[in-house]
Coordinates of C-alpha atoms in Angstrom, one line a residue:
M187 CA -138.3 -18.7 -107.6
P188 CA -134.7 -18.4 -109.0
D189 CA -133.1 -19.7 -105.8
A190 CA -135.3 -22.8 -105.5
A191 CA -133.3 -25.9 -104.8
P192 CA -133.9 -27.7 -108.2
S193 CA -132.8 -24.5 -110.1
I194 CA -129.6 -24.3 -108.0
L195 CA -128.8 -28.0 -108.8
R196 CA -129.4 -27.6 -112.5
A197 CA -126.7 -24.8 -112.6
S198 CA -124.2 -26.9 -110.7
R199 CA -121.1 -28.2 -112.6
F200 CA -120.8 -31.2 -110.2
F201 CA -124.3 -32.5 -111.0
L202 CA -124.2 -31.5 -114.7
G203 CA -124.2 -35.2 -115.8
V204 CA -127.1 -36.3 -113.6
K205 CA -130.3 -36.8 -115.6
G206 CA -133.8 -38.2 -115.5
A207 CA -135.0 -40.0 -112.4
S208 CA -131.6 -39.6 -110.7
F209 CA -131.8 -35.8 -110.9
D210 CA -135.5 -35.8 -109.8
R211 CA -134.6 -37.7 -106.6
L212 CA -131.8 -35.2 -105.8
A213 CA -134.1 -32.3 -106.5
H214 CA -136.8 -33.8 -104.2
M215 CA -134.4 -34.1 -101.2
A216 CA -132.7 -30.7 -101.8
Q217 CA -133.3 -28.0 -99.2
V218 CA -132.6 -24.3 -99.6
R219 CA -130.3 -22.8 -96.9
R220 CA -129.6 -19.1 -96.5
F221 CA -126.5 -17.7 -94.7
A222 CA -125.8 -14.1 -93.8
R223 CA -122.4 -12.6 -94.6
G224 CA -119.8 -13.9 -92.1
A225 CA -122.0 -16.8 -90.9
A226 CA -120.3 -20.2 -90.2
I227 CA -121.8 -22.9 -92.4
F228 CA -119.9 -25.6 -90.6
R229 CA -116.7 -26.1 -88.6
E230 CA -114.0 -28.6 -89.1
G231 CA -114.6 -31.9 -87.3
Q232 CA -118.4 -31.7 -87.3
E233 CA -120.7 -34.4 -88.7
C234 CA -121.1 -33.6 -92.4
P235 CA -124.5 -32.0 -93.1
G236 CA -124.4 -33.1 -96.7
V237 CA -123.5 -31.7 -100.1
F238 CA -123.8 -27.9 -100.5
V239 CA -124.4 -26.3 -103.9
V240 CA -124.0 -22.5 -104.0
G241 CA -126.8 -20.7 -105.8
S242 CA -125.8 -17.1 -105.0
G243 CA -123.1 -15.5 -102.9
L244 CA -119.6 -16.7 -102.1
V245 CA -118.2 -19.3 -99.7
R246 CA -114.7 -19.8 -98.4
V247 CA -113.6 -23.3 -97.3
F248 CA -110.5 -23.0 -95.1
K249 CA -108.3 -24.7 -92.6
T250 CA -107.0 -23.1 -89.4
A251 CA -103.5 -23.9 -88.0
P252 CA -102.8 -24.3 -84.3
S253 CA -101.1 -20.9 -84.5
G254 CA -104.4 -19.4 -85.7
R255 CA -103.2 -18.8 -89.3
E256 CA -105.9 -19.6 -91.9
H257 CA -105.4 -21.0 -95.3
V258 CA -108.2 -20.8 -97.9
L259 CA -108.6 -24.1 -99.7
H260 CA -111.5 -23.1 -102.0
L261 CA -113.6 -20.1 -102.9
V262 CA -116.9 -21.4 -104.0
A263 CA -119.0 -19.2 -106.3
P264 CA -122.5 -19.9 -107.7
G265 CA -122.5 -23.3 -109.5
G266 CA -119.8 -24.7 -107.2
T267 CA -120.1 -27.4 -104.5
F268 CA -118.5 -28.1 -101.2
A269 CA -118.5 -30.9 -98.6
E270 CA -119.2 -33.4 -101.4
V271 CA -116.3 -35.7 -100.6
A272 CA -117.1 -35.9 -96.9
A273 CA -120.8 -36.5 -97.7
I274 CA -120.0 -39.3 -100.2
A275 CA -117.3 -41.0 -97.9
G276 CA -119.3 -40.5 -94.7
F277 CA -116.6 -38.7 -92.7
E278 CA -116.5 -35.5 -90.6
T279 CA -116.1 -32.1 -92.3
P280 CA -112.3 -31.8 -93.0
A281 CA -112.3 -28.0 -93.0
N282 CA -114.4 -24.9 -92.1
A283 CA -116.9 -23.2 -94.4
E284 CA -118.0 -19.5 -94.1
A285 CA -120.2 -17.3 -96.1
L286 CA -118.2 -14.3 -97.4
E287 CA -121.4 -12.7 -98.7
D288 CA -125.1 -13.2 -98.1
T289 CA -125.3 -16.7 -99.6
V290 CA -128.0 -19.1 -100.8
C291 CA -127.2 -22.8 -101.1
A292 CA -129.1 -26.0 -101.9
L293 CA -128.3 -28.7 -99.4
L294 CA -128.5 -32.5 -100.2
P295 CA -128.7 -34.0 -96.6
A296 CA -126.0 -36.6 -96.0
P297 CA -128.3 -39.5 -95.0
A298 CA -130.7 -39.1 -98.0
F299 CA -127.8 -38.5 -100.4
A300 CA -125.9 -41.6 -99.2
Q301 CA -129.1 -43.7 -99.5
A302 CA -129.5 -42.4 -103.1
L303 CA -126.0 -43.5 -103.9
Q304 CA -126.7 -47.0 -102.5
D305 CA -130.0 -47.4 -104.4
D306 CA -129.1 -45.8 -107.7
H307 CA -126.0 -47.2 -109.5
Q308 CA -126.7 -44.9 -112.5
L309 CA -126.3 -41.9 -110.2
C310 CA -122.9 -43.2 -109.0
L311 CA -121.7 -43.6 -112.6
Q312 CA -123.0 -40.1 -113.5
L313 CA -121.1 -38.6 -110.5
M314 CA -117.8 -40.5 -111.2
G315 CA -116.9 -38.0 -114.0
S316 CA -117.4 -35.1 -111.6
M317 CA -115.2 -36.7 -108.9
A318 CA -112.5 -37.3 -111.5
A319 CA -112.7 -33.7 -112.5
W320 CA -112.4 -32.7 -108.8
V321 CA -109.3 -34.8 -108.4
K322 CA -107.8 -33.2 -111.5
H323 CA -108.6 -29.8 -110.0
L324 CA -106.7 -30.7 -106.7
V325 CA -103.7 -31.9 -108.7
G326 CA -103.7 -28.5 -110.5
L327 CA -103.7 -26.7 -107.2
L328 CA -100.7 -28.6 -106.1
E329 CA -98.9 -27.9 -109.3
D330 CA -99.7 -24.2 -108.9
I331 CA -98.1 -24.0 -105.5
A332 CA -95.1 -26.1 -106.5
L333 CA -94.4 -25.1 -110.1
R334 CA -96.0 -21.7 -110.9
D335 CA -95.1 -18.2 -109.9
A336 CA -97.6 -15.6 -108.7
T337 CA -98.6 -14.6 -112.2
G338 CA -99.1 -18.1 -113.4
R339 CA -101.2 -19.0 -110.3
L340 CA -103.4 -15.9 -110.7
A341 CA -103.8 -16.4 -114.4
R342 CA -105.0 -20.0 -114.0
Y343 CA -107.4 -19.0 -111.3
L344 CA -109.0 -16.2 -113.4
L345 CA -109.3 -18.5 -116.4
S346 CA -111.0 -21.2 -114.3
E347 CA -113.4 -18.8 -112.6
A348 CA -114.4 -16.7 -115.7
I349 CA -118.2 -16.7 -116.4
E350 CA -118.9 -16.8 -120.1
P351 CA -119.7 -15.2 -122.5
Q352 CA -118.6 -11.9 -120.9
D353 CA -115.5 -13.5 -119.2
V354 CA -116.4 -11.8 -115.9
V355 CA -114.6 -13.0 -112.7
R356 CA -116.1 -12.4 -109.3
L357 CA -113.6 -11.6 -106.6
P358 CA -114.1 -11.8 -102.8
S359 CA -114.6 -8.5 -101.1
L360 CA -111.5 -9.1 -99.0
K361 CA -108.6 -9.9 -101.3
K362 CA -106.7 -11.6 -98.5
H363 CA -109.0 -14.6 -99.0
L364 CA -108.0 -14.9 -102.6
A365 CA -104.3 -14.4 -101.7
S366 CA -104.5 -17.1 -99.1
H367 CA -106.1 -19.5 -101.7
L368 CA -103.3 -18.8 -104.1
N369 CA -100.6 -19.1 -101.4
L370 CA -99.6 -15.4 -102.0
T371 CA -99.3 -12.4 -99.8
S372 CA -101.9 -9.7 -100.2
E373 CA -99.2 -7.3 -101.5
T374 CA -98.1 -9.8 -104.1
L375 CA -101.6 -10.4 -105.3
S376 CA -102.3 -6.6 -105.6
R377 CA -99.0 -6.1 -107.6
T378 CA -99.9 -9.0 -109.9
L379 CA -103.4 -7.8 -110.6
R380 CA -102.0 -4.3 -111.3
R381 CA -99.4 -5.8 -113.7
M382 CA -102.1 -7.7 -115.6
S383 CA -104.3 -4.7 -115.8
D384 CA -101.4 -2.5 -117.0
A385 CA -100.7 -5.1 -119.7
G386 CA -104.3 -4.9 -120.9
A387 CA -105.1 -8.5 -120.0
I388 CA -107.8 -7.7 -117.5
E389 CA -109.9 -4.7 -116.6
S390 CA -111.5 -4.0 -113.2
R391 CA -115.2 -3.5 -113.3
D392 CA -115.6 -2.8 -109.6
D393 CA -114.1 -3.9 -106.2
Q394 CA -115.6 -7.4 -106.6
S395 CA -115.3 -8.2 -110.3
L396 CA -113.1 -7.9 -113.3
V397 CA -113.3 -8.7 -117.0
I398 CA -110.8 -10.7 -118.9
K399 CA -109.7 -8.7 -122.0
S400 CA -107.1 -11.2 -123.3
R401 CA -107.6 -14.9 -122.7
A402 CA -104.5 -15.6 -124.8
A403 CA -102.3 -13.5 -122.5
L404 CA -103.6 -15.3 -119.4
E405 CA -103.2 -18.7 -121.0
Q406 CA -99.5 -17.8 -121.8
W407 CA -98.9 -16.7 -118.3
A408 CA -100.5 -19.9 -117.0
R409 CA -98.0 -21.9 -119.1
G410 CA -95.1 -19.9 -117.7
E411 CA -94.6 -18.0 -120.9
F412 CA -94.4 -14.2 -121.4
P413 CA -97.1 -12.8 -123.7
Q414 CA -96.4 -10.1 -126.1
I415 CA -99.2 -7.5 -125.5

């Protein structure tokens, strides 16, 4: 079946470099978990269940301030992972995770995953590249907030989330979650999307997806330049 745990793992960017017996061990321990739209996957401060790999649907990982204000740290689409750092380091979940749509995940339970890391040095080496890429991604998020305007942030996000070869980008049904992730207001996000659409750089397909029509324009915006379209 298409949502079987091994199939979900094979489509994951985080485990792309894991091969042979190392992959077989992960596939053997993986469990399929299904979450209805709006379901809490875990809450901040809980014992980490393990590494989650999204097979279908969409997950938001977010923090809640004492005031009740929420900030979206990540929007995790199919192929993405979450809770991997907590599972590897053995600490509590540092944020909340919620299914924004009906979602299917593969779960690598924390105890079995930690044991695999202890037993299999090759697996550790294979995952080091993925962890380095994750750190680079976090640095990019900090750069976005500190150095890029709304157009630059959105352009970088769309480029990073585009699914080839059609260059389709899936969007959350509630745009406020994407706005929070990019540290923008919902109004600013809507204006920026409209500006990109009017310029011919993107085209809305429906309420939850769009198509990139000009990668060159988005790349220029991401660099802080002004494309000639």
